[in-house]
Amino acid sequence: MNQGYDKLMAAYGVFREKISFQPAVAIVLGSGLGGFAQELDVKATLPYSELDGFPTSTAPGHAGQFVYGYLGEVPVVLMQGRVHYYEGYDINDVVMPVRLMKLMGAEVLLLTNAAGGFGDGFHPGTLMMITDHIGCFVPNPLRGSNIESFGPRFPDMTNVYDSSLQQLIRDSASTEGIDLKEGIYAQLSGPSFETPAEIHMLKQAGASACGMSTVVEAIAAHHMGMRICGISCITNLAAGFSSEKLTQAEVFETANRVGEQFCRLVKRTVLEIGKTVTVSSDERR
Ligand code: HPA
């Protein structure tokens, strides 16, 4: 039995009833980065609370709704507010919104997050393209009976972050004159920030940034065959790399400060991705 399947299909039914919009690209906005929704020519919104059995985001700075609209010619669905494992939800529920966006029609997923950084030369405000990930102390969202119609029991994870999308992000940063770092993102469960010893371990393992999201979403989306890319906004130096205590306030402060640059990078990237996706004839403008 897969606990999440029936709930997911019920939510999909509500979407079909309420929204006639077929997105080609799905975007998840991280903490403090929800302002990106203003870039969209919005056509509809769907609060998670209207979807029966759907997790509602309780994290600060997360609005908790799907936003549908166009970025240029590209039909997009945004998750304005994601669901985190630390909020207490079952891991199946945490990835339900991402799975739903795939069912809605999105073939590409752009994941963003606020993260603590410890890569060489990183500072608060650095933007990092995710090249790979490490899941650490978080359950795998594919645990339980496999949903064969979604993907295989044992999915290969060699290229989760699509190399051509990575090149599009590099090119977009260069066009926009934005200094972009690259690195491996590690997800821990949170909600406590990491200890310096944990960060030391992650750095030894090759990671450059960490946070409390993204990896489980990438696993579920990759399982369903989505093409995935990701951008971390380094909002703070991770524990042990700064003499300051870590606070959520710093996360929001930095996310706000680099919001304009982040939005430009995401916008340019999505416009470029738009040239590579199939747009349903109903959503062509
Ligand atoms: N650790 C975990 N998650 C985070 C951090 C951090 O330092 N900064 C923003 N999200």
PDB file of N, CA, C and O in Angstrom, residues 192-258:
ATOM      1  N   SER A 192      16.226  21.998  14.014  1.00  0.00           N
ATOM      2  CA  SER A 192      17.405  22.646  14.598  1.00  0.00           C
ATOM      3  C   SER A 192      18.424  22.851  13.482  1.00  0.00           C
ATOM      4  O   SER A 192      18.504  22.028  12.550  1.00  0.00           O
ATOM      5  N   PHE A 193      19.160  23.954  13.565  1.00  0.00           N
ATOM      6  CA  PHE A 193      20.270  24.132  12.638  1.00  0.00           C
ATOM      7  C   PHE A 193      21.322  23.074  12.974  1.00  0.00           C
ATOM      8  O   PHE A 193      21.246  22.408  13.999  1.00  0.00           O
ATOM      9  N   GLU A 194      22.317  22.947  12.129  1.00  0.00           N
ATOM     10  CA  GLU A 194      23.318  21.900  12.299  1.00  0.00           C
ATOM     11  C   GLU A 194      24.340  22.306  13.363  1.00  0.00           C
ATOM     12  O   GLU A 194      24.522  23.485  13.662  1.00  0.00           O
ATOM     13  N   THR A 195      25.045  21.311  13.870  1.00  0.00           N
ATOM     14  CA  THR A 195      26.185  21.608  14.736  1.00  0.00           C
ATOM     15  C   THR A 195      27.410  21.806  13.838  1.00  0.00           C
ATOM     16  O   THR A 195      27.444  21.321  12.692  1.00  0.00           O
ATOM     17  N   PRO A 196      28.437  22.460  14.357  1.00  0.00           N
ATOM     18  CA  PRO A 196      29.679  22.574  13.573  1.00  0.00           C
ATOM     19  C   PRO A 196      30.228  21.199  13.177  1.00  0.00           C
ATOM     20  O   PRO A 196      30.767  21.040  12.075  1.00  0.00           O
ATOM     21  N   ALA A 197      30.056  20.189  14.057  1.00  0.00           N
ATOM     22  CA  ALA A 197      30.565  18.845  13.727  1.00  0.00           C
ATOM     23  C   ALA A 197      29.808  18.258  12.531  1.00  0.00           C
ATOM     24  O   ALA A 197      30.402  17.606  11.666  1.00  0.00           O
ATOM     25  N   GLU A 198      28.500  18.494  12.481  1.00  0.00           N
ATOM     26  CA  GLU A 198      27.719  17.998  11.337  1.00  0.00           C
ATOM     27  C   GLU A 198      28.152  18.692  10.040  1.00  0.00           C
ATOM     28  O   GLU A 198      28.273  18.060   8.985  1.00  0.00           O
ATOM     29  N   ILE A 199      28.379  19.985  10.146  1.00  0.00           N
ATOM     30  CA  ILE A 199      28.818  20.725   8.942  1.00  0.00           C
ATOM     31  C   ILE A 199      30.204  20.225   8.511  1.00  0.00           C
ATOM     32  O   ILE A 199      30.462  20.046   7.309  1.00  0.00           O
ATOM     33  N   HIS A 200      31.067  19.966   9.467  1.00  0.00           N
ATOM     34  CA  HIS A 200      32.402  19.453   9.159  1.00  0.00           C
ATOM     35  C   HIS A 200      32.275  18.129   8.391  1.00  0.00           C
ATOM     36  O   HIS A 200      32.944  17.914   7.377  1.00  0.00           O
ATOM     37  N   MET A 201      31.369  17.267   8.874  1.00  0.00           N
ATOM     38  CA  MET A 201      31.140  15.975   8.212  1.00  0.00           C
ATOM     39  C   MET A 201      30.658  16.184   6.775  1.00  0.00           C
ATOM     40  O   MET A 201      31.140  15.531   5.842  1.00  0.00           O
ATOM     41  N   LEU A 202      29.715  17.131   6.598  1.00  0.00           N
ATOM     42  CA  LEU A 202      29.159  17.359   5.255  1.00  0.00           C
ATOM     43  C   LEU A 202      30.225  17.918   4.312  1.00  0.00           C
ATOM     44  O   LEU A 202      30.277  17.571   3.127  1.00  0.00           O
ATOM     45  N   LYS A 203      31.078  18.778   4.850  1.00  0.00           N
ATOM     46  CA  LYS A 203      32.140  19.353   4.012  1.00  0.00           C
ATOM     47  C   LYS A 203      33.121  18.262   3.592  1.00  0.00           C
ATOM     48  O   LYS A 203      33.526  18.183   2.432  1.00  0.00           O
ATOM     49  N   GLN A 204      33.468  17.398   4.552  1.00  0.00           N
ATOM     50  CA  GLN A 204      34.356  16.261   4.232  1.00  0.00           C
ATOM     51  C   GLN A 204      33.737  15.377   3.153  1.00  0.00           C
ATOM     52  O   GLN A 204      34.440  14.787   2.341  1.00  0.00           O
ATOM     53  N   ALA A 205      32.396  15.309   3.169  1.00  0.00           N
ATOM     54  CA  ALA A 205      31.695  14.447   2.205  1.00  0.00           C
ATOM     55  C   ALA A 205      31.572  15.113   0.839  1.00  0.00           C
ATOM     56  O   ALA A 205      31.061  14.503  -0.098  1.00  0.00           O
ATOM     57  N   GLY A 206      31.981  16.370   0.749  1.00  0.00           N
ATOM     58  CA  GLY A 206      31.976  17.034  -0.563  1.00  0.00           C
ATOM     59  C   GLY A 206      30.869  18.041  -0.772  1.00  0.00           C
ATOM     60  O   GLY A 206      30.764  18.644  -1.843  1.00  0.00           O
ATOM     61  N   ALA A 207      29.999  18.230   0.255  1.00  0.00           N
ATOM     62  CA  ALA A 207      28.912  19.198   0.093  1.00  0.00           C
ATOM     63  C   ALA A 207      29.434  20.621   0.273  1.00  0.00           C
ATOM     64  O   ALA A 207      30.504  20.837   0.863  1.00  0.00           O
ATOM     65  N   SER A 208      28.667  21.583  -0.240  1.00  0.00           N
ATOM     66  CA  SER A 208      29.007  23.000  -0.086  1.00  0.00           C
ATOM     67  C   SER A 208      27.906  23.797   0.585  1.00  0.00           C
ATOM     68  O   SER A 208      28.101  24.969   0.930  1.00  0.00           O
ATOM     69  N   ALA A 209      26.714  23.205   0.701  1.00  0.00           N
ATOM     70  CA  ALA A 209      25.578  23.919   1.292  1.00  0.00           C
ATOM     71  C   ALA A 209      24.626  22.904   1.901  1.00  0.00           C
ATOM     72  O   ALA A 209      24.593  21.733   1.483  1.00  0.00           O
ATOM     73  N   CYS A 210      23.851  23.357   2.882  1.00  0.00           N
ATOM     74  CA  CYS A 210      22.864  22.440   3.450  1.00  0.00           C
ATOM     75  C   CYS A 210      21.615  23.185   3.856  1.00  0.00           C
ATOM     76  O   CYS A 210      21.623  24.408   4.049  1.00  0.00           O
ATOM     77  N   GLY A 211      20.543  22.435   3.954  1.00  0.00           N
ATOM     78  CA  GLY A 211      19.263  23.008   4.339  1.00  0.00           C
ATOM     79  C   GLY A 211      18.307  21.907   4.745  1.00  0.00           C
ATOM     80  O   GLY A 211      18.728  20.764   4.987  1.00  0.00           O
ATOM     81  N   MET A 212      17.009  22.250   4.785  1.00  0.00           N
ATOM     82  CA  MET A 212      16.015  21.327   5.337  1.00  0.00           C
ATOM     83  C   MET A 212      14.979  20.927   4.294  1.00  0.00           C
ATOM     84  O   MET A 212      13.828  20.623   4.640  1.00  0.00           O
ATOM     85  N   SER A 213      15.349  20.950   3.032  1.00  0.00           N
ATOM     86  CA  SER A 213      14.372  20.652   1.971  1.00  0.00           C
ATOM     87  C   SER A 213      15.093  20.108   0.744  1.00  0.00           C
ATOM     88  O   SER A 213      16.257  19.723   0.801  1.00  0.00           O
ATOM     89  N   THR A 214      14.373  20.086  -0.366  1.00  0.00           N
ATOM     90  CA  THR A 214      14.896  19.904  -1.726  1.00  0.00           C
ATOM     91  C   THR A 214      15.262  18.468  -2.100  1.00  0.00           C
ATOM     92  O   THR A 214      14.829  17.984  -3.144  1.00  0.00           O
ATOM     93  N   VAL A 215      16.061  17.773  -1.270  1.00  0.00           N
ATOM     94  CA  VAL A 215      16.540  16.446  -1.679  1.00  0.00           C
ATOM     95  C   VAL A 215      15.372  15.474  -1.836  1.00  0.00           C
ATOM     96  O   VAL A 215      15.271  14.769  -2.846  1.00  0.00           O
ATOM     97  N   VAL A 216      14.463  15.459  -0.864  1.00  0.00           N
ATOM     98  CA  VAL A 216      13.357  14.497  -0.953  1.00  0.00           C
ATOM     99  C   VAL A 216      12.446  14.839  -2.134  1.00  0.00           C
ATOM    100  O   VAL A 216      11.908  13.946  -2.804  1.00  0.00           O
ATOM    101  N   GLU A 217      12.303  16.139  -2.415  1.00  0.00           N
ATOM    102  CA  GLU A 217      11.483  16.551  -3.570  1.00  0.00           C
ATOM    103  C   GLU A 217      12.147  16.110  -4.866  1.00  0.00           C
ATOM    104  O   GLU A 217      11.491  15.633  -5.799  1.00  0.00           O
ATOM    105  N   ALA A 218      13.475  16.277  -4.913  1.00  0.00           N
ATOM    106  CA  ALA A 218      14.212  15.882  -6.127  1.00  0.00           C
ATOM    107  C   ALA A 218      14.094  14.366  -6.349  1.00  0.00           C
ATOM    108  O   ALA A 218      13.943  13.909  -7.481  1.00  0.00           O
ATOM    109  N   ILE A 219      14.144  13.594  -5.263  1.00  0.00           N
ATOM    110  CA  ILE A 219      14.032  12.131  -5.405  1.00  0.00           C
ATOM    111  C   ILE A 219      12.662  11.764  -5.993  1.00  0.00           C
ATOM    112  O   ILE A 219      12.564  10.993  -6.961  1.00  0.00           O
ATOM    113  N   ALA A 220      11.595  12.358  -5.423  1.00  0.00           N
ATOM    114  CA  ALA A 220      10.240  12.021  -5.892  1.00  0.00           C
ATOM    115  C   ALA A 220      10.036  12.464  -7.343  1.00  0.00           C
ATOM    116  O   ALA A 220       9.436  11.754  -8.151  1.00  0.00           O
ATOM    117  N   ALA A 221      10.546  13.638  -7.677  1.00  0.00           N
ATOM    118  CA  ALA A 221      10.363  14.168  -9.041  1.00  0.00           C
ATOM    119  C   ALA A 221      11.191  13.378 -10.049  1.00  0.00           C
ATOM    120  O   ALA A 221      10.745  13.101 -11.165  1.00  0.00           O
ATOM    121  N   HIS A 222      12.392  12.999  -9.653  1.00  0.00           N
ATOM    122  CA  HIS A 222      13.261  12.218 -10.540  1.00  0.00           C
ATOM    123  C   HIS A 222      12.630  10.840 -10.801  1.00  0.00           C
ATOM    124  O   HIS A 222      12.645  10.335 -11.928  1.00  0.00           O
ATOM    125  N   HIS A 223      12.054  10.280  -9.752  1.00  0.00           N
ATOM    126  CA  HIS A 223      11.354   8.996  -9.879  1.00  0.00           C
ATOM    127  C   HIS A 223      10.266   9.083 -10.947  1.00  0.00           C
ATOM    128  O   HIS A 223      10.056   8.154 -11.720  1.00  0.00           O
ATOM    129  N   MET A 224       9.593  10.252 -11.011  1.00  0.00           N
ATOM    130  CA  MET A 224       8.501  10.427 -11.973  1.00  0.00           C
ATOM    131  C   MET A 224       8.990  10.898 -13.339  1.00  0.00           C
ATOM    132  O   MET A 224       8.175  11.208 -14.210  1.00  0.00           O
ATOM    133  N   GLY A 225      10.295  11.023 -13.481  1.00  0.00           N
ATOM    134  CA  GLY A 225      10.843  11.360 -14.797  1.00  0.00           C
ATOM    135  C   GLY A 225      10.911  12.839 -15.114  1.00  0.00           C
ATOM    136  O   GLY A 225      11.064  13.219 -16.282  1.00  0.00           O
ATOM    137  N   MET A 226      10.788  13.701 -14.099  1.00  0.00           N
ATOM    138  CA  MET A 226      10.913  15.138 -14.376  1.00  0.00           C
ATOM    139  C   MET A 226      12.372  15.486 -14.632  1.00  0.00           C
ATOM    140  O   MET A 226      13.274  14.832 -14.106  1.00  0.00           O
ATOM    141  N   ARG A 227      12.600  16.522 -15.440  1.00  0.00           N
ATOM    142  CA  ARG A 227      13.959  17.067 -15.587  1.00  0.00           C
ATOM    143  C   ARG A 227      14.114  18.122 -14.495  1.00  0.00           C
ATOM    144  O   ARG A 227      13.274  19.014 -14.358  1.00  0.00           O
ATOM    145  N   ILE A 228      15.192  18.009 -13.729  1.00  0.00           N
ATOM    146  CA  ILE A 228      15.325  18.797 -12.497  1.00  0.00           C
ATOM    147  C   ILE A 228      16.555  19.695 -12.531  1.00  0.00           C
ATOM    148  O   ILE A 228      17.616  19.308 -13.053  1.00  0.00           O
ATOM    149  N   CYS A 229      16.395  20.894 -11.968  1.00  0.00           N
ATOM    150  CA  CYS A 229      17.562  21.735 -11.695  1.00  0.00           C
ATOM    151  C   CYS A 229      17.300  22.466 -10.384  1.00  0.00           C
ATOM    152  O   CYS A 229      16.161  22.486  -9.902  1.00  0.00           O
ATOM    153  N   GLY A 230      18.347  23.044  -9.804  1.00  0.00           N
ATOM    154  CA  GLY A 230      18.163  23.682  -8.507  1.00  0.00           C
ATOM    155  C   GLY A 230      19.136  24.826  -8.254  1.00  0.00           C
ATOM    156  O   GLY A 230      20.261  24.819  -8.750  1.00  0.00           O
ATOM    157  N   ILE A 231      18.641  25.799  -7.496  1.00  0.00           N
ATOM    158  CA  ILE A 231      19.477  26.943  -7.110  1.00  0.00           C
ATOM    159  C   ILE A 231      19.296  27.187  -5.612  1.00  0.00           C
ATOM    160  O   ILE A 231      18.167  27.303  -5.126  1.00  0.00           O
ATOM    161  N   SER A 232      20.425  27.247  -4.893  1.00  0.00           N
ATOM    162  CA  SER A 232      20.392  27.591  -3.467  1.00  0.00           C
ATOM    163  C   SER A 232      20.787  29.051  -3.301  1.00  0.00           C
ATOM    164  O   SER A 232      21.734  29.513  -3.937  1.00  0.00           O
ATOM    165  N   CYS A 233      20.049  29.724  -2.429  1.00  0.00           N
ATOM    166  CA  CYS A 233      20.465  31.066  -2.027  1.00  0.00           C
ATOM    167  C   CYS A 233      21.152  30.891  -0.670  1.00  0.00           C
ATOM    168  O   CYS A 233      20.516  30.495   0.316  1.00  0.00           O
ATOM    169  N   ILE A 234      22.448  31.125  -0.644  1.00  0.00           N
ATOM    170  CA  ILE A 234      23.193  30.969   0.613  1.00  0.00           C
ATOM    171  C   ILE A 234      22.865  32.181   1.489  1.00  0.00           C
ATOM    172  O   ILE A 234      23.330  33.296   1.229  1.00  0.00           O
ATOM    173  N   THR A 235      22.024  31.943   2.485  1.00  0.00           N
ATOM    174  CA  THR A 235      21.567  33.065   3.302  1.00  0.00           C
ATOM    175  C   THR A 235      22.492  33.331   4.486  1.00  0.00           C
ATOM    176  O   THR A 235      22.433  34.392   5.101  1.00  0.00           O
ATOM    177  N   ASN A 236      23.321  32.344   4.805  1.00  0.00           N
ATOM    178  CA  ASN A 236      24.218  32.485   5.967  1.00  0.00           C
ATOM    179  C   ASN A 236      25.361  31.491   5.837  1.00  0.00           C
ATOM    180  O   ASN A 236      25.236  30.481   5.128  1.00  0.00           O
ATOM    181  N   LEU A 237      26.451  31.783   6.485  1.00  0.00           N
ATOM    182  CA  LEU A 237      27.506  30.776   6.591  1.00  0.00           C
ATOM    183  C   LEU A 237      27.036  29.753   7.623  1.00  0.00           C
ATOM    184  O   LEU A 237      26.417  30.112   8.630  1.00  0.00           O
ATOM    185  N   ALA A 238      27.294  28.483   7.337  1.00  0.00           N
ATOM    186  CA  ALA A 238      26.784  27.412   8.196  1.00  0.00           C
ATOM    187  C   ALA A 238      27.509  27.398   9.545  1.00  0.00           C
ATOM    188  O   ALA A 238      28.561  28.036   9.712  1.00  0.00           O
ATOM    189  N   ALA A 239      26.951  26.636  10.480  1.00  0.00           N
ATOM    190  CA  ALA A 239      27.480  26.583  11.847  1.00  0.00           C
ATOM    191  C   ALA A 239      28.972  26.259  11.844  1.00  0.00           C
ATOM    192  O   ALA A 239      29.416  25.353  11.131  1.00  0.00           O
ATOM    193  N   GLY A 240      29.711  27.004  12.609  1.00  0.00           N
ATOM    194  CA  GLY A 240      31.151  26.776  12.701  1.00  0.00           C
ATOM    195  C   GLY A 240      31.944  27.604  11.708  1.00  0.00           C
ATOM    196  O   GLY A 240      33.162  27.727  11.818  1.00  0.00           O
ATOM    197  N   PHE A 241      31.266  28.179  10.713  1.00  0.00           N
ATOM    198  CA  PHE A 241      31.949  29.010   9.716  1.00  0.00           C
ATOM    199  C   PHE A 241      31.755  30.494   9.986  1.00  0.00           C
ATOM    200  O   PHE A 241      32.222  31.341   9.238  1.00  0.00           O
ATOM    201  N   SER A 242      30.992  30.791  11.024  1.00  0.00           N
ATOM    202  CA  SER A 242      30.757  32.194  11.363  1.00  0.00           C
ATOM    203  C   SER A 242      30.729  32.307  12.878  1.00  0.00           C
ATOM    204  O   SER A 242      30.358  31.340  13.572  1.00  0.00           O
ATOM    205  N   SER A 243      31.107  33.453  13.388  1.00  0.00           N
ATOM    206  CA  SER A 243      31.094  33.623  14.842  1.00  0.00           C
ATOM    207  C   SER A 243      29.693  33.996  15.328  1.00  0.00           C
ATOM    208  O   SER A 243      29.416  33.989  16.526  1.00  0.00           O
ATOM    209  N   GLU A 244      28.796  34.313  14.357  1.00  0.00           N
ATOM    210  CA  GLU A 244      27.427  34.718  14.725  1.00  0.00           C
ATOM    211  C   GLU A 244      26.568  33.482  15.012  1.00  0.00           C
ATOM    212  O   GLU A 244      26.757  32.430  14.402  1.00  0.00           O
ATOM    213  N   LYS A 245      25.585  33.650  15.892  1.00  0.00           N
ATOM    214  CA  LYS A 245      24.575  32.593  16.091  1.00  0.00           C
ATOM    215  C   LYS A 245      23.660  32.563  14.881  1.00  0.00           C
ATOM    216  O   LYS A 245      23.337  33.618  14.324  1.00  0.00           O
ATOM    217  N   LEU A 246      23.196  31.368  14.495  1.00  0.00           N
ATOM    218  CA  LEU A 246      22.285  31.266  13.343  1.00  0.00           C
ATOM    219  C   LEU A 246      20.863  31.599  13.771  1.00  0.00           C
ATOM    220  O   LEU A 246      20.389  31.096  14.786  1.00  0.00           O
ATOM    221  N   THR A 247      20.211  32.427  12.960  1.00  0.00           N
ATOM    222  CA  THR A 247      18.806  32.742  13.241  1.00  0.00           C
ATOM    223  C   THR A 247      18.014  32.736  11.943  1.00  0.00           C
ATOM    224  O   THR A 247      18.556  32.985  10.860  1.00  0.00           O
ATOM    225  N   GLN A 248      16.712  32.494  12.076  1.00  0.00           N
ATOM    226  CA  GLN A 248      15.805  32.548  10.925  1.00  0.00           C
ATOM    227  C   GLN A 248      15.752  33.977  10.390  1.00  0.00           C
ATOM    228  O   GLN A 248      15.581  34.197   9.189  1.00  0.00           O
ATOM    229  N   ALA A 249      15.941  34.960  11.295  1.00  0.00           N
ATOM    230  CA  ALA A 249      15.893  36.366  10.870  1.00  0.00           C
ATOM    231  C   ALA A 249      16.989  36.639   9.845  1.00  0.00           C
ATOM    232  O   ALA A 249      16.765  37.323   8.840  1.00  0.00           O
ATOM    233  N   GLU A 250      18.168  36.067  10.075  1.00  0.00           N
ATOM    234  CA  GLU A 250      19.267  36.282   9.126  1.00  0.00           C
ATOM    235  C   GLU A 250      18.935  35.659   7.767  1.00  0.00           C
ATOM    236  O   GLU A 250      19.250  36.214   6.713  1.00  0.00           O
ATOM    237  N   VAL A 251      18.289  34.494   7.822  1.00  0.00           N
ATOM    238  CA  VAL A 251      17.898  33.810   6.582  1.00  0.00           C
ATOM    239  C   VAL A 251      17.016  34.733   5.737  1.00  0.00           C
ATOM    240  O   VAL A 251      17.263  34.948   4.544  1.00  0.00           O
ATOM    241  N   PHE A 252      15.997  35.329   6.376  1.00  0.00           N
ATOM    242  CA  PHE A 252      15.076  36.203   5.636  1.00  0.00           C
ATOM    243  C   PHE A 252      15.746  37.496   5.187  1.00  0.00           C
ATOM    244  O   PHE A 252      15.493  37.992   4.095  1.00  0.00           O
ATOM    245  N   GLU A 253      16.593  38.018   6.060  1.00  0.00           N
ATOM    246  CA  GLU A 253      17.278  39.277   5.743  1.00  0.00           C
ATOM    247  C   GLU A 253      18.118  39.113   4.461  1.00  0.00           C
ATOM    248  O   GLU A 253      18.038  39.923   3.540  1.00  0.00           O
ATOM    249  N   THR A 254      18.893  38.027   4.403  1.00  0.00           N
ATOM    250  CA  THR A 254      19.739  37.817   3.221  1.00  0.00           C
ATOM    251  C   THR A 254      18.889  37.498   1.999  1.00  0.00           C
ATOM    252  O   THR A 254      19.142  38.005   0.899  1.00  0.00           O
ATOM    253  N   ALA A 255      17.858  36.637   2.181  1.00  0.00           N
ATOM    254  CA  ALA A 255      16.994  36.281   1.046  1.00  0.00           C
ATOM    255  C   ALA A 255      16.383  37.554   0.458  1.00  0.00           C
ATOM    256  O   ALA A 255      16.300  37.712  -0.769  1.00  0.00           O
ATOM    257  N   ASN A 256      15.987  38.479   1.311  1.00  0.00           N
ATOM    258  CA  ASN A 256      15.435  39.765   0.852  1.00  0.00           C
ATOM    259  C   ASN A 256      16.463  40.571   0.103  1.00  0.00           C
ATOM    260  O   ASN A 256      16.202  41.151  -0.941  1.00  0.00           O
ATOM    261  N   ARG A 257      17.679  40.595   0.666  1.00  0.00           N
ATOM    262  CA  ARG A 257      18.747  41.431   0.098  1.00  0.00           C
ATOM    263  C   ARG A 257      19.118  40.967  -1.314  1.00  0.00           C
ATOM    264  O   ARG A 257      19.347  41.786  -2.199  1.00  0.00           O
ATOM    265  N   VAL A 258      19.191  39.649  -1.527  1.00  0.00           N
ATOM    266  CA  VAL A 258      19.598  39.159  -2.849  1.00  0.00           C
ATOM    267  C   VAL A 258      18.397  38.770  -3.712  1.00  0.00           C
ATOM    268  O   VAL A 258      18.571  38.213  -4.796  1.00  0.00           O
TER     269      VAL A 258
END
